[in-house]
Amino acid sequence: MSVKSREPVSSHKGSPRYRRPRVRSNLGSPYAILRATLGGKPCGASTAMKEIVRRNAFYAQSGGVSAVINASACGVIETASGKRQIGKVYAGRHGIVGALTEDLIEENRAEYERLIEVFRAHDIGYFFYNGGNDSMDTALKVSQLGAALGFPITCVGVPKTVDNDLPHTDCCPGFGSVAKYVAVSTREAALDVASMARTSTRVFVFEVMGRHAGWIAAAAGLAGRGEAEPPHIILFPEVPFELEKFLERVRGCVSDFGYCVIVVSEGAAYADGRFLAEAGTRDAFGHTQLGGVAPVVANMVREAYGYKYHWAVADYLQRSARHIASRVDVDQAYAVGKAAVELAVKGVNAVMPTIVRKASKPYKWAIGHVPLAEVANKEKKLPPAYIRADGFGITEPCRRYLEPLIAGEAYPPYRNGLPDYARIKGVAVRRKLATEFKV
């Protein structure tokens, strides 16, 4: 497991200061599980601890990265390292690989049983799974099967998804930072286009993530205020795409403002559910793999009007931009990781920590929790009240929701002009099972 920044930095009381781990790479190792060495205490550290049943903990990350994913990892690992109920803290190499690959976990009971077998062999009594909707379902199933197989294990999901589509939480760690990146990128690219529109590019199309939920696309709306300020058009997955209405809006923008900036979610679709761009493949969870929608939209404009255009895809850049992370996002990511451990050692099982908004101005939040059954495989879409009546922009309530989430800066340390990201030292743990699982 690699750590991309010196985490954590948090405004919460008791937040630890960064301790840089020593760097050691052993990606070619045959060992399946890594021990995360961030100060864990050895078993039997004191006489008083001998009466406490101590079990090991396993932490894994799922899905794509976020700018603050390591803040959650640090929240889990550092908090677990200070708990008497927890012995060693392990982490899976490349996410859950090391116990089992994620795609196989989702497909049949035999692979879940293998996971429990690995946990039993390493005396792992706590499982912290950092991810989104599908990952919460995995954590829930592991908890249920562990009980059925006579190996109770406390499973706590740690929320993380840049899509911001987990229900029952005000926002998801990772979203605030990608929202900040998208809003900043939209504003800066729009200034570029505006400066050259008279003699060069008239239409700019910016593609962002979001398969079924338009939270990231909505964040682009923070870049401007008023109809004349870009983005002039946002295409949400929640709003069925109408070609004629869209083209009319593009022509109007070019006529009125001299140029048009369009932000499109990768999941933009027609009324019948067909995505504007489908690659015809599926990801590890069986979801339709989307191709580039930006060139598709740009070509629609070219064919209709012949405008000179340019398009860009944020892709991995939007979710991995730690250098422009939101301060609020970093704090919340660490807080949910810490809360996951606090809940687990209290015996609270099959839950996910949540972020509860107390106020928007000034922004105040607290940590709650919800049963995994209520979030597993469920999606929170952009509410209709957050989408402008014409379907091409955000409303003031949406702006009030989004603005606090991108607030503040949390710059990583720099060296020679570049972010100086650290890597965690991974001490390989020897296998205890006679059989191997083929990845």
XYZ file of C-alpha atoms in Angstrom:
439
model
C 0.000 0.000 0.000
C 1.402 3.368 -0.937
C 0.806 6.670 0.771
C 0.784 9.702 -1.511
C 1.173 12.427 1.069
C 2.288 13.216 4.553
C -1.068 12.648 6.241
C -2.895 13.543 8.300
C -3.419 17.183 9.064
C -6.684 17.824 10.875
C -8.329 20.550 12.876
C -9.969 18.008 15.142
C -8.829 17.771 18.736
C -6.320 15.029 19.204
C -5.331 14.773 15.566
C -1.794 13.387 15.280
C 1.088 15.147 13.643
C 2.665 13.521 10.647
C 5.358 10.926 11.200
C 7.091 10.101 7.949
C 7.327 6.335 7.412
C 10.510 4.850 6.104
C 10.324 3.981 2.442
C 10.678 0.397 1.382
C 9.417 -1.173 -1.810
C 8.794 -4.911 -2.028
C 6.162 -5.105 -4.740
C 7.764 -8.267 -6.056
C 7.339 -10.065 -2.748
C 5.409 -13.366 -2.720
C 3.734 -12.380 0.531
C 0.061 -11.588 0.369
C -0.500 -9.222 3.280
C 1.352 -6.127 4.416
C 1.706 -4.865 7.934
C 1.221 -1.120 8.031
C 4.044 0.107 10.248
C 2.810 3.309 11.789
C 3.612 2.632 15.421
C 1.587 -0.473 16.280
C 2.115 -1.918 19.768
C 3.265 -5.518 20.199
C 0.922 -7.944 21.919
C 1.459 -8.215 25.667
C 2.960 -4.723 25.891
C 2.041 -4.434 29.550
C 0.738 -6.579 32.406
C -2.538 -4.678 32.386
C -3.125 -5.643 28.777
C -2.860 -9.384 29.395
C -6.485 -9.593 30.478
C -7.680 -7.901 27.301
C -8.421 -10.083 24.295
C -6.433 -8.507 21.501
C -7.120 -9.256 17.880
C -5.439 -7.958 14.777
C -6.969 -5.502 12.315
C -7.030 -5.554 8.520
C -7.393 -2.383 6.433
C -7.973 -2.339 2.692
C -8.821 0.245 0.075
C -11.125 -0.327 -2.863
C -11.717 1.319 -6.200
C -10.095 4.475 -7.478
C -7.970 6.757 -5.380
C -8.977 10.141 -4.074
C -6.843 13.107 -3.089
C -7.492 12.359 0.587
C -7.666 8.565 0.702
C -4.474 8.376 2.739
C -5.930 10.664 5.380
C -8.568 7.980 6.025
C -5.880 5.289 6.022
C -3.891 7.249 8.575
C -7.005 7.833 10.660
C -7.601 4.081 10.818
C -4.007 2.990 11.343
C -2.937 5.556 13.909
C -6.131 5.208 15.926
C -5.959 1.408 15.818
C -2.324 1.502 16.909
C -3.358 3.239 20.106
C -6.150 0.823 21.064
C -5.495 -1.921 23.608
C -8.053 -4.186 21.937
C -6.060 -4.227 18.693
C -2.748 -5.988 18.250
C -1.143 -5.719 14.836
C -2.510 -3.607 12.011
C -2.342 -5.204 8.567
C -3.079 -3.684 5.178
C -3.737 -5.441 1.888
C -1.300 -4.918 -0.940
C -3.093 -3.285 -3.894
C -6.286 -2.941 -1.897
C -7.947 -6.154 -0.827
C -5.560 -8.266 -2.899
C -3.642 -10.339 -0.415
C -6.797 -11.789 1.000
C -8.672 -11.953 -2.272
C -9.227 -9.916 -5.414
C -12.221 -7.652 -5.287
C -13.920 -8.819 -8.464
C -13.946 -12.426 -7.278
C -15.302 -11.428 -3.888
C -18.360 -10.062 -5.591
C -19.099 -13.246 -7.501
C -19.490 -16.241 -5.195
C -19.525 -17.512 -1.627
C -16.388 -19.639 -2.005
C -14.197 -16.579 -2.334
C -15.794 -14.959 0.720
C -15.020 -18.134 2.658
C -11.404 -17.878 1.537
C -11.302 -14.354 2.927
C -12.578 -15.557 6.304
C -9.994 -18.361 6.188
C -7.198 -15.817 5.762
C -8.570 -13.660 8.570
C -8.778 -16.667 10.880
C -5.188 -17.683 10.114
C -3.901 -14.219 11.013
C -6.251 -13.693 13.971
C -7.845 -10.691 12.314
C -10.890 -9.599 14.271
C -11.384 -6.162 12.737
C -11.913 -5.417 9.060
C -11.904 -1.800 7.828
C -12.852 -1.431 4.173
C -12.357 1.975 2.574
C -14.484 2.462 -0.516
C -17.829 3.264 -2.096
C -21.195 1.592 -2.628
C -19.925 -1.811 -3.749
C -17.258 -1.877 -1.049
C -19.857 -1.296 1.663
C -21.713 -4.319 0.293
C -18.511 -6.364 0.482
C -17.917 -5.364 4.111
C -21.512 -6.273 4.973
C -21.225 -9.705 3.355
C -17.932 -10.431 5.110
C -19.553 -9.572 8.442
C -22.534 -11.823 7.767
C -20.495 -14.759 6.510
C -18.010 -14.489 9.364
C -20.841 -14.943 11.843
C -22.303 -17.830 9.836
C -18.932 -19.616 9.771
C -18.360 -19.191 13.489
C -15.668 -16.549 13.099
C -17.188 -13.267 14.270
C -15.365 -10.315 12.778
C -16.148 -6.657 13.290
C -16.526 -5.019 9.884
C -16.690 -1.257 9.493
C -16.902 0.482 6.143
C -14.875 3.665 5.720
C -16.603 5.942 3.166
C -14.557 7.069 0.178
C -15.853 7.991 -3.238
C -15.220 11.023 -5.391
C -18.661 10.473 -6.935
C -20.271 11.594 -3.642
C -23.085 9.104 -4.177
C -23.148 7.247 -0.843
C -26.476 7.842 0.927
C -26.978 8.870 4.568
C -23.859 11.032 4.715
C -23.693 14.748 3.973
C -20.738 14.167 1.672
C -18.127 11.527 0.918
C -14.404 11.927 1.624
C -12.670 12.506 -1.684
C -15.486 14.537 -3.177
C -14.564 17.922 -1.721
C -11.128 17.792 -3.310
C -12.287 16.636 -6.736
C -14.993 19.318 -6.608
C -12.328 21.930 -5.898
C -10.141 20.662 -8.750
C -13.019 20.662 -11.240
C -14.243 24.129 -10.253
C -10.733 25.593 -10.489
C -9.986 23.840 -13.787
C -13.279 25.002 -15.280
C -12.615 28.616 -14.325
C -9.031 28.610 -15.621
C -9.835 26.822 -18.884
C -12.766 29.174 -19.457
C -10.498 32.202 -19.123
C -8.196 30.664 -21.714
C -11.056 30.060 -24.153
C -12.533 33.524 -23.608
C -9.221 35.173 -24.436
C -8.947 33.416 -27.809
C -12.581 32.928 -28.820
C -12.708 35.636 -31.464
C -10.003 34.076 -33.618
C -9.757 30.511 -32.318
C -11.732 28.059 -30.169
C -15.398 28.911 -29.720
C -16.538 25.824 -27.818
C -14.751 23.997 -25.009
C -16.045 20.661 -23.680
C -14.764 19.408 -20.324
C -15.566 15.813 -19.315
C -15.681 14.863 -15.632
C -16.450 11.692 -13.697
C -19.922 10.634 -12.572
C -21.657 7.575 -14.006
C -25.144 8.004 -12.539
C -24.783 10.974 -10.203
C -23.888 14.492 -11.296
C -22.223 15.787 -8.131
C -18.829 16.336 -9.768
C -20.348 18.019 -12.803
C -22.371 20.235 -10.461
C -19.157 21.341 -8.742
C -18.061 22.945 -12.007
C -20.942 25.356 -11.506
C -19.006 26.964 -8.666
C -16.623 28.407 -11.261
C -19.004 31.194 -12.174
C -22.058 33.164 -11.117
C -24.724 34.330 -13.495
C -25.694 33.204 -16.977
C -22.806 34.948 -18.705
C -20.097 33.287 -16.614
C -18.923 29.783 -17.543
C -19.700 26.996 -17.435
C -22.571 27.955 -19.716
C -23.857 24.380 -19.962
C -23.611 21.436 -17.559
C -24.845 18.048 -18.745
C -25.968 15.946 -15.768
C -26.724 12.190 -15.724
C -29.973 13.065 -13.932
C -31.237 15.186 -16.862
C -32.091 13.300 -20.086
C -30.071 14.668 -22.988
C -32.040 16.425 -25.748
C -29.916 17.186 -28.786
C -31.977 20.036 -30.257
C -32.345 21.815 -26.911
C -28.620 21.426 -26.280
C -27.565 22.738 -29.693
C -29.892 25.714 -29.394
C -28.300 26.602 -26.069
C -24.784 26.306 -27.544
C -25.661 28.594 -30.446
C -27.205 31.117 -28.070
C -24.093 31.198 -25.876
C -21.741 31.718 -28.808
C -24.008 34.456 -30.126
C -24.367 36.233 -26.770
C -20.955 35.677 -25.179
C -18.678 34.832 -28.088
C -17.892 31.355 -26.792
C -19.411 28.413 -24.888
C -17.951 26.279 -22.088
C -19.626 22.902 -21.569
C -19.041 20.527 -18.652
C -20.347 17.017 -19.242
C -20.586 14.122 -16.830
C -19.305 10.822 -18.211
C -22.753 9.357 -17.476
C -24.793 11.829 -19.533
C -27.539 9.825 -21.218
C -30.578 9.982 -23.456
C -34.128 9.621 -22.123
C -34.118 5.892 -22.942
C -31.102 5.343 -20.694
C -28.460 5.010 -23.403
C -25.237 6.751 -22.490
C -23.958 9.308 -24.962
C -20.733 7.306 -25.030
C -20.460 3.612 -24.218
C -17.271 1.599 -24.662
C -19.141 -1.711 -24.666
C -17.119 -3.162 -21.778
C -17.753 -3.601 -18.059
C -15.675 -2.911 -14.959
C -14.864 -5.259 -12.056
C -18.299 -4.687 -10.497
C -20.206 -5.312 -13.738
C -20.938 -1.658 -14.459
C -20.930 -0.400 -18.047
C -17.504 0.998 -18.888
C -17.937 4.422 -20.398
C -15.843 5.812 -23.214
C -15.029 9.456 -23.822
C -18.205 11.533 -23.955
C -16.358 14.842 -24.501
C -15.392 14.155 -28.144
C -18.915 12.878 -28.810
C -20.458 16.123 -27.566
C -17.845 18.234 -29.351
C -18.566 16.443 -32.611
C -22.290 17.156 -32.227
C -21.477 20.863 -32.094
C -19.072 20.663 -35.044
C -21.589 18.863 -37.238
C -24.339 21.348 -36.398
C -22.457 24.639 -36.599
C -18.869 24.044 -37.655
C -17.520 25.921 -34.636
C -13.876 25.403 -33.824
C -13.774 23.392 -30.629
C -11.492 21.845 -28.059
C -12.236 19.137 -25.539
C -10.497 17.760 -22.448
C -10.992 14.847 -20.076
C -10.070 15.283 -16.409
C -9.901 11.492 -15.895
C -7.387 10.448 -13.176
C -6.160 14.021 -12.756
C -9.332 15.129 -10.998
C -9.293 12.450 -8.327
C -5.562 12.314 -7.617
C -4.817 16.037 -7.352
C -3.538 16.055 -3.774
C -1.725 19.352 -4.358
C -5.069 21.166 -4.478
C -6.970 19.153 -1.866
C -9.747 20.756 0.144
C -8.852 21.364 3.790
C -12.355 20.318 4.833
C -12.042 17.120 2.792
C -8.728 16.163 4.402
C -10.150 16.730 7.881
C -13.266 14.689 7.169
C -11.318 11.835 5.582
C -9.153 11.488 8.673
C -12.172 11.787 10.966
C -14.107 8.911 9.372
C -11.027 6.676 9.529
C -10.595 7.442 13.205
C -14.315 6.986 13.884
C -14.278 3.576 12.192
C -11.779 2.280 14.741
C -13.566 3.924 17.669
C -16.812 2.217 16.649
C -15.148 -1.152 16.116
C -13.466 -1.329 19.515
C -16.825 -0.498 21.114
C -18.265 -3.582 19.450
C -20.321 -1.729 16.852
C -20.418 -3.977 13.793
C -21.526 -3.670 10.159
C -21.710 0.116 10.117
C -20.229 3.044 8.201
C -19.222 6.361 9.792
C -21.078 9.303 8.269
C -20.624 13.051 8.081
C -23.526 14.995 9.557
C -23.955 18.640 8.538
C -24.870 20.824 11.489
C -24.741 24.188 9.710
C -23.633 25.623 6.361
C -22.545 29.158 7.335
C -20.257 28.754 9.103
C -19.870 25.137 8.090
C -20.169 22.769 11.036
C -20.187 19.011 10.936
C -20.040 15.976 13.197
C -19.555 12.223 12.830
C -22.436 9.757 12.975
C -22.863 6.223 11.674
C -25.339 4.137 9.711
C -25.831 0.351 9.193
C -24.000 -0.979 6.146
C -27.268 -2.511 4.948
C -28.606 0.999 4.371
C -25.748 2.099 2.098
C -24.586 -1.097 0.365
C -25.154 -0.890 -3.394
C -27.269 2.248 -3.055
C -26.724 5.568 -4.822
C -27.471 9.160 -3.859
C -28.166 11.245 -6.932
C -28.205 14.994 -7.364
C -31.594 16.241 -6.060
C -33.888 17.985 -8.573
C -33.788 21.076 -6.342
C -30.054 21.360 -7.072
C -30.548 21.503 -10.857
C -31.616 24.680 -12.611
C -35.043 24.682 -14.297
C -33.523 24.565 -17.796
C -31.417 21.545 -16.801
C -28.113 23.210 -17.723
C -26.823 24.562 -14.412
C -26.961 24.525 -10.621
C -29.272 26.361 -8.230
C -28.410 28.486 -5.208
C -29.274 25.628 -2.766
C -26.743 23.477 -4.638
C -24.143 26.230 -4.416
C -24.747 26.561 -0.661
C -24.285 22.811 -0.284
C -21.075 22.658 -2.322
C -19.167 25.754 -1.267
C -18.186 24.627 2.265
C -16.858 21.314 0.937
C -14.114 22.916 -1.163
C -13.076 25.389 1.521
C -9.502 25.749 2.710
C -6.184 24.480 1.429
C -4.102 21.571 2.682
C -0.907 21.738 0.675
C 1.517 18.822 0.904
C 5.189 19.608 1.544
C 7.174 20.459 -1.582
C 10.671 19.507 -2.636
C 12.462 20.833 -5.710
C 9.229 22.405 -6.863
C 7.163 19.211 -6.668
C 4.869 17.710 -4.011
C 7.010 15.480 -1.798
C 4.798 12.437 -1.374
C 5.826 9.652 0.967
C 5.351 5.906 0.813
C 4.462 3.721 3.712
C 6.964 1.043 4.732
C 5.397 -2.352 4.137
C 6.737 -5.236 6.197
C 5.609 -8.440 4.509
C 3.824 -11.019 6.651
C 4.500 -14.677 5.956
C 1.676 -16.854 4.712
C 0.071 -19.199 7.231
C -2.207 -21.138 4.889
C -1.021 -24.165 2.960
C -3.127 -23.347 -0.077
C -2.672 -20.386 -2.380
C -5.329 -18.359 -4.143
C -4.639 -17.532 -7.777
C -5.318 -13.918 -8.677
